Amino acid sequence: MAASLVIQSLAGAVTGELLGIIKDVLKKSFACKENCKRLQKTLEGIMPVLADDTKSSVELSQPSQSMLSELHQELQKGVELVKNCSKVSRLNVYKSYKYANEIKRLESYIVNFTQTKGWVHICSELRSLSEQQHKMEDKLEKIELKIDAIREESEIKFIADQMDQLDIGKRAFESNVPE
């Protein structure tokens, strides 16, 4: 469980870090500016989901953990990519073009992740939650059956005690009645 929560936290933290770097690059650099703006919008779109994941204490399934780990690795690469892009001078057209294409690739990866793998992640988690719900319902049903059995047993004992008391009272009454 701890590994799952760490991966969730890391993905959210790296996204926040990447957004911060992009904002700095947009202020300082001209190279890759349009691509950085698109990447920024994409990251701002997924940031609330990642923030919700980091607040959650629910353990993720293994496939979901590996998907988030993969996203985290790509975002780490994106941090380095944007840092390198910010260092390129305006006159170096080749490097600007190269980094612009790499930022496009990163942005398309994130969009693809949210449109495909993100849904797989959601379906996997829903399936897992559904299985847990069924297990809990089964346990609850067993508990209810045990409670009903205990109630019946205690009612039988109560009735038996009442009958014993009535029987004792009847004998006492009969012994006190003169013949």
CSV table of C-alpha atoms in Angstrom, one decimal:
chain,number,residue,atom,x,y,z
A,1,MET,CA,0.0,0.0,0.0
A,2,ALA,CA,2.8,2.4,0.8
A,3,ALA,CA,4.3,2.0,-2.6
A,4,SER,CA,1.0,2.8,-4.2
A,5,LEU,CA,0.6,6.0,-2.2
A,6,VAL,CA,4.2,7.0,-3.0
A,7,ILE,CA,3.6,6.5,-6.7
A,8,GLN,CA,0.5,8.6,-6.5
A,9,SER,CA,2.3,11.4,-4.6
A,10,LEU,CA,5.2,11.4,-7.0
A,11,ALA,CA,3.1,11.7,-10.1
A,12,GLY,CA,1.3,14.6,-8.6
A,13,ALA,CA,4.5,16.3,-7.4
A,14,VAL,CA,6.3,15.9,-10.7
A,15,THR,CA,3.3,17.3,-12.5
A,16,GLY,CA,3.3,20.4,-10.2
A,17,GLU,CA,7.1,20.7,-10.7
A,18,LEU,CA,6.7,20.5,-14.5
A,19,LEU,CA,4.0,23.1,-14.5
A,20,GLY,CA,6.2,25.5,-12.5
A,21,ILE,CA,9.1,25.0,-14.9
A,22,ILE,CA,6.8,25.5,-17.9
A,23,LYS,CA,5.6,28.8,-16.4
A,24,ASP,CA,9.2,29.9,-15.9
A,25,VAL,CA,10.1,28.9,-19.5
A,26,LEU,CA,7.1,30.8,-20.9
A,27,LYS,CA,8.3,34.0,-19.2
A,28,LYS,CA,12.0,33.6,-20.1
A,29,SER,CA,12.3,31.7,-23.3
A,30,PHE,CA,11.0,32.0,-26.8
A,31,ALA,CA,12.0,28.5,-28.0
A,32,CYS,CA,9.2,25.9,-27.8
A,33,LYS,CA,6.8,28.5,-26.4
A,34,GLU,CA,3.6,27.3,-28.3
A,35,ASN,CA,4.3,23.7,-27.4
A,36,CYS,CA,4.9,24.6,-23.8
A,37,LYS,CA,1.6,26.4,-23.7
A,38,ARG,CA,-0.2,23.4,-25.0
A,39,LEU,CA,1.6,21.1,-22.6
A,40,GLN,CA,0.7,23.5,-19.7
A,41,LYS,CA,-3.0,23.3,-20.6
A,42,THR,CA,-2.8,19.5,-20.8
A,43,LEU,CA,-1.1,19.3,-17.4
A,44,GLU,CA,-3.5,21.7,-15.8
A,45,GLY,CA,-6.3,19.5,-17.0
A,46,ILE,CA,-4.9,16.4,-15.3
A,47,MET,CA,-3.6,18.1,-12.2
A,48,PRO,CA,-7.0,17.9,-10.3
A,49,VAL,CA,-7.2,14.2,-10.9
A,50,LEU,CA,-3.6,13.6,-9.7
A,51,ALA,CA,-4.3,15.8,-6.7
A,52,ASP,CA,-7.3,13.7,-5.8
A,53,ASP,CA,-5.2,10.6,-6.2
A,54,THR,CA,-2.6,11.9,-3.8
A,55,LYS,CA,-5.3,12.8,-1.2
A,56,SER,CA,-6.8,9.3,-1.4
A,57,SER,CA,-5.6,6.6,0.9
A,58,VAL,CA,-7.0,3.8,-1.3
A,59,GLU,CA,-4.5,1.3,-2.4
A,60,LEU,CA,-4.2,1.0,-6.2
A,61,SER,CA,-4.1,-2.3,-8.0
A,62,GLN,CA,-0.8,-3.5,-9.5
A,63,PRO,CA,-1.7,-2.5,-13.1
A,64,SER,CA,-2.8,1.0,-12.0
A,65,GLN,CA,0.4,1.4,-10.0
A,66,SER,CA,2.5,0.4,-13.0
A,67,MET,CA,0.5,2.9,-15.2
A,68,LEU,CA,1.0,5.7,-12.8
A,69,SER,CA,4.7,4.8,-12.5
A,70,GLU,CA,5.0,5.0,-16.2
A,71,LEU,CA,3.3,8.4,-16.3
A,72,HIS,CA,5.7,9.5,-13.5
A,73,GLN,CA,8.7,8.5,-15.5
A,74,GLU,CA,7.5,10.3,-18.6
A,75,LEU,CA,6.8,13.4,-16.5
A,76,GLN,CA,10.3,13.2,-15.1
A,77,LYS,CA,11.7,13.2,-18.7
A,78,GLY,CA,9.4,16.1,-19.4
A,79,VAL,CA,11.0,18.1,-16.6
A,80,GLU,CA,14.4,17.6,-18.0
A,81,LEU,CA,13.2,18.3,-21.5
A,82,VAL,CA,11.6,21.6,-20.6
A,83,LYS,CA,14.7,22.6,-18.6
A,84,ASN,CA,16.9,21.9,-21.6
A,85,CYS,CA,14.5,23.7,-23.9
A,86,SER,CA,14.7,26.8,-21.8
A,87,LYS,CA,18.5,26.8,-22.3
A,88,VAL,CA,18.3,26.9,-26.1
A,89,SER,CA,19.1,30.2,-27.6
A,90,ARG,CA,16.7,31.8,-30.1
A,91,LEU,CA,19.3,31.5,-32.9
A,92,ASN,CA,19.7,27.7,-32.6
A,93,VAL,CA,16.8,26.8,-34.8
A,94,TYR,CA,17.7,23.1,-35.1
A,95,LYS,CA,17.6,22.5,-31.3
A,96,SER,CA,14.5,24.6,-30.9
A,97,TYR,CA,12.7,22.4,-33.6
A,98,LYS,CA,14.0,19.2,-32.0
A,99,TYR,CA,12.8,20.2,-28.5
A,100,ALA,CA,9.5,21.4,-29.9
A,101,ASN,CA,8.9,18.0,-31.4
A,102,GLU,CA,9.9,16.2,-28.2
A,103,ILE,CA,7.5,18.5,-26.2
A,104,LYS,CA,4.7,17.7,-28.7
A,105,ARG,CA,5.5,14.0,-28.3
A,106,LEU,CA,5.3,14.4,-24.5
A,107,GLU,CA,2.0,16.3,-24.7
A,108,SER,CA,0.5,13.7,-27.1
A,109,TYR,CA,1.7,10.9,-24.7
A,110,ILE,CA,-0.1,12.6,-21.8
A,111,VAL,CA,-3.3,13.1,-23.8
A,112,ASN,CA,-3.1,9.5,-25.0
A,113,PHE,CA,-2.6,8.3,-21.4
A,114,THR,CA,-5.6,10.2,-20.1
A,115,GLN,CA,-7.8,9.1,-23.0
A,116,THR,CA,-6.9,5.4,-23.0
A,117,LYS,CA,-4.8,4.2,-20.1
A,118,GLY,CA,-6.6,6.5,-17.7
A,119,TRP,CA,-9.8,4.8,-18.5
A,120,VAL,CA,-8.2,1.4,-18.1
A,121,HIS,CA,-7.0,2.6,-14.7
A,122,ILE,CA,-10.5,3.7,-13.8
A,123,CYS,CA,-12.1,0.5,-15.0
A,124,SER,CA,-9.6,-1.6,-13.1
A,125,GLU,CA,-10.2,0.4,-9.9
A,126,LEU,CA,-14.0,0.1,-10.3
A,127,ARG,CA,-13.7,-3.6,-10.8
A,128,SER,CA,-11.5,-3.8,-7.7
A,129,LEU,CA,-14.0,-1.7,-5.7
A,130,SER,CA,-16.9,-3.9,-6.9
A,131,GLU,CA,-15.1,-7.0,-5.7
A,132,GLN,CA,-14.4,-5.5,-2.3
A,133,GLN,CA,-18.1,-4.4,-2.1
A,134,HIS,CA,-19.3,-8.0,-2.8
A,135,LYS,CA,-16.9,-9.4,-0.2
A,136,MET,CA,-18.1,-6.9,2.4
A,137,GLU,CA,-21.8,-7.7,1.5
A,138,ASP,CA,-21.1,-11.4,2.0
A,139,LYS,CA,-19.5,-10.7,5.4
A,140,LEU,CA,-22.3,-8.5,6.4
A,141,GLU,CA,-24.8,-11.2,5.5
A,142,LYS,CA,-23.0,-13.7,7.6
A,143,ILE,CA,-22.9,-11.3,10.5
A,144,GLU,CA,-26.7,-10.7,10.2
A,145,LEU,CA,-27.3,-14.4,10.2
A,146,LYS,CA,-25.2,-14.8,13.3
A,147,ILE,CA,-27.1,-12.0,15.0
A,148,ASP,CA,-30.5,-13.6,14.1
A,149,ALA,CA,-29.3,-16.9,15.5
A,150,ILE,CA,-28.2,-15.3,18.7
A,151,ARG,CA,-31.5,-13.4,18.9
A,152,GLU,CA,-33.5,-16.6,18.4
A,153,GLU,CA,-31.3,-18.4,21.0
A,154,SER,CA,-31.8,-15.6,23.5
A,155,GLU,CA,-35.5,-15.5,22.9
A,156,ILE,CA,-35.7,-19.3,23.5
A,157,LYS,CA,-33.8,-18.9,26.7
A,158,PHE,CA,-36.0,-16.0,27.8
A,159,ILE,CA,-39.1,-18.0,27.1
A,160,ALA,CA,-37.7,-21.0,28.9
A,161,ASP,CA,-36.8,-18.9,31.9
A,162,GLN,CA,-40.3,-17.4,32.0
A,163,MET,CA,-41.8,-20.8,31.8
A,164,ASP,CA,-39.5,-22.0,34.6
A,165,GLN,CA,-40.5,-19.1,36.7
A,166,LEU,CA,-44.2,-19.7,36.0
A,167,ASP,CA,-43.7,-23.4,36.9
A,168,ILE,CA,-42.0,-22.4,40.2
A,169,GLY,CA,-44.7,-19.9,40.9
A,170,LYS,CA,-47.4,-22.5,40.2
A,171,ARG,CA,-45.7,-25.0,42.5
A,172,ALA,CA,-45.4,-22.4,45.2
A,173,PHE,CA,-49.0,-21.5,44.8
A,174,GLU,CA,-50.1,-25.1,44.9
A,175,SER,CA,-48.1,-25.8,48.1
A,176,ASN,CA,-49.7,-22.8,49.8
A,177,VAL,CA,-53.2,-23.7,48.9
A,178,PRO,CA,-55.0,-25.6,51.7
A,179,GLU,CA,-56.6,-28.8,50.8
